[in-house]
Short mmCIF file of C-alpha atoms in Angstrom, two decimals:
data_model
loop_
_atom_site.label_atom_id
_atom_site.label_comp_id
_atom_site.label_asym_id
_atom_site.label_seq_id
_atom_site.Cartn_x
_atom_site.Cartn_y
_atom_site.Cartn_z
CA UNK K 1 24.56 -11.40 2.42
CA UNK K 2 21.59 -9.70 0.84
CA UNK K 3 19.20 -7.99 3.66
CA UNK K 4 16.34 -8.78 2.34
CA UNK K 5 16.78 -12.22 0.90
CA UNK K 6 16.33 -15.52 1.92
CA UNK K 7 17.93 -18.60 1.43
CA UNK K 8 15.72 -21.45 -0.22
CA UNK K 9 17.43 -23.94 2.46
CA UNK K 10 16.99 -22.02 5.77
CA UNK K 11 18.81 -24.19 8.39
CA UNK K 12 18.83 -23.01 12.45
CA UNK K 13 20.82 -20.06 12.26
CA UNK K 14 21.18 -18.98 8.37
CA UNK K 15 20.15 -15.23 9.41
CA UNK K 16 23.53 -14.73 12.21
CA UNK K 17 25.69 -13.50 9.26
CA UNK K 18 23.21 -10.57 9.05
CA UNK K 19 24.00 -9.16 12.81
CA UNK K 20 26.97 -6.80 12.57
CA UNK K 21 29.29 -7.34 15.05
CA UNK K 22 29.64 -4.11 17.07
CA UNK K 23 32.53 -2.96 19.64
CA UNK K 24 32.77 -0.03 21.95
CA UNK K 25 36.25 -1.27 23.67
CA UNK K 26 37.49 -3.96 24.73
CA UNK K 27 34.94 -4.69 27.37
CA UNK K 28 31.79 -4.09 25.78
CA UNK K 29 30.63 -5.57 22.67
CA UNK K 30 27.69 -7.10 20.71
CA UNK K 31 25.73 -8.45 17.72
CA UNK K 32 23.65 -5.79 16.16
CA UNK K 33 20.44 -7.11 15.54
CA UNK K 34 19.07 -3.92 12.99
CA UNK K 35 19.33 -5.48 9.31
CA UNK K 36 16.91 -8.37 11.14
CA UNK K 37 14.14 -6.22 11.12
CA UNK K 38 14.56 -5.56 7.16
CA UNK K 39 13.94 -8.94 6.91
CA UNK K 40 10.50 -10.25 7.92
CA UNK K 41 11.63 -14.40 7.22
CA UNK K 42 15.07 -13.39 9.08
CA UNK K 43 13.28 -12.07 12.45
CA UNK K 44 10.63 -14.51 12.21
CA UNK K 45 12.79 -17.56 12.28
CA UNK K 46 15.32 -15.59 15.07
CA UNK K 47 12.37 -15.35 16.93
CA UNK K 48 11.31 -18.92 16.73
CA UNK K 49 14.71 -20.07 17.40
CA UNK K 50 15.08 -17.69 20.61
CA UNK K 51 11.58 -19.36 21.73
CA UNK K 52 12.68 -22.41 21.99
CA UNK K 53 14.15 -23.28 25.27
CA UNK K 54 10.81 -21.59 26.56
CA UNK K 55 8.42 -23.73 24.90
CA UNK K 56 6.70 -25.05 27.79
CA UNK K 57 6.64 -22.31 29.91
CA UNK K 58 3.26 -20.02 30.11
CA UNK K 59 4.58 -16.96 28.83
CA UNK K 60 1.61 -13.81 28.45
CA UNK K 61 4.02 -11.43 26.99
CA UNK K 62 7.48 -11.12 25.52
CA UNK K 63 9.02 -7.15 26.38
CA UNK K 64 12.07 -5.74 24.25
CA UNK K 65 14.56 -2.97 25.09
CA UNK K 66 16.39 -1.62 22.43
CA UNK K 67 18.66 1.59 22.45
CA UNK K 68 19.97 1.36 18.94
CA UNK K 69 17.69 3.51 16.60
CA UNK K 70 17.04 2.85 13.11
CA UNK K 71 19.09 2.35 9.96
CA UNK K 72 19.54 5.42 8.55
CA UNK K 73 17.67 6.21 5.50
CA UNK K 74 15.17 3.37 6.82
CA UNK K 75 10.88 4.29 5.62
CA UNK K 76 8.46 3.65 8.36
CA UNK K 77 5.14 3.28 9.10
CA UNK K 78 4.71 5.15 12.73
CA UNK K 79 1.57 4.03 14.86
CA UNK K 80 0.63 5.44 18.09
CA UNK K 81 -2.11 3.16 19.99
CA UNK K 82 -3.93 6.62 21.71
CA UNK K 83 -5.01 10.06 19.93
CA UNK K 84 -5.91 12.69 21.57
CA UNK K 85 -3.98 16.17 20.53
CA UNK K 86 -1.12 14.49 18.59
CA UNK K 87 1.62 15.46 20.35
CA UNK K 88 3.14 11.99 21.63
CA UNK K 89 2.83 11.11 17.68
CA UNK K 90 4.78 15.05 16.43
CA UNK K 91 7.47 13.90 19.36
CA UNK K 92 7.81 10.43 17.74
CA UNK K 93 8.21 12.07 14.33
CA UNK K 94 10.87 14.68 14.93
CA UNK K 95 12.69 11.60 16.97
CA UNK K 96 12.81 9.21 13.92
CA UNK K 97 13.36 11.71 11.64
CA UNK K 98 16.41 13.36 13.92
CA UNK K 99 17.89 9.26 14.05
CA UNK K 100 18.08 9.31 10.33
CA UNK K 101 14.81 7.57 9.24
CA UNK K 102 12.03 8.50 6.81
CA UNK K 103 7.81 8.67 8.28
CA UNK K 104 6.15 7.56 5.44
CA UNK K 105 3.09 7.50 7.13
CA UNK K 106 1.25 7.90 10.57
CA UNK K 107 -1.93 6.14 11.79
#
């Protein structure tokens, strides 16, 4: 399945074949969610779809852990919310870059 495609008919669902399967043993194992976030129609709809059994709840904000990194050779756009000597932001940037990514910019 191409990453950053998407099909014309885009039933519940369609983007699962993009989530790698991942294993560490026998007792742990998951769905690596990474090539989603190449995919801006793919995340979207996941993230409609994993809405859904909270649709009438009053929800202010939705927090995400993730302990994955990025796909390696991956170009991002790095934005830090507060300035004041740049250091958080120089941290950030030798972290991306040491997890394989590309900072193609920093606001």
């Amino acid at each position: 399945m191409d990453v950053l495609a998407a099909p014309a008919d885009r039933h519940k669902g369609w983007y699962l074949p993009l989530m790698a399967p991942n294993t560490k043993g026998p007792s742990f194992a998951w769905l690596d969610p990474s090539r989603l976030y190449c995919n801006s129609q793919a995340f979207g709809d996941c993230v409609k779809d994993l809405l859904i059994p909270f649709h009438s709840d009053s929800i202010d904000l939705v927090a995400g852990i993730d302990a994955m990194g990025f796909i390696l050779g991956m170009r991002l756009l790095l934005v830090d919310q507060w300035v004041e000597t740049g250091g958080t932001m120089k941290a950030a940037i030798q972290l991306v870059e040491r997890l394989g990514a590309t900072v193609v910019g920093q606001w």
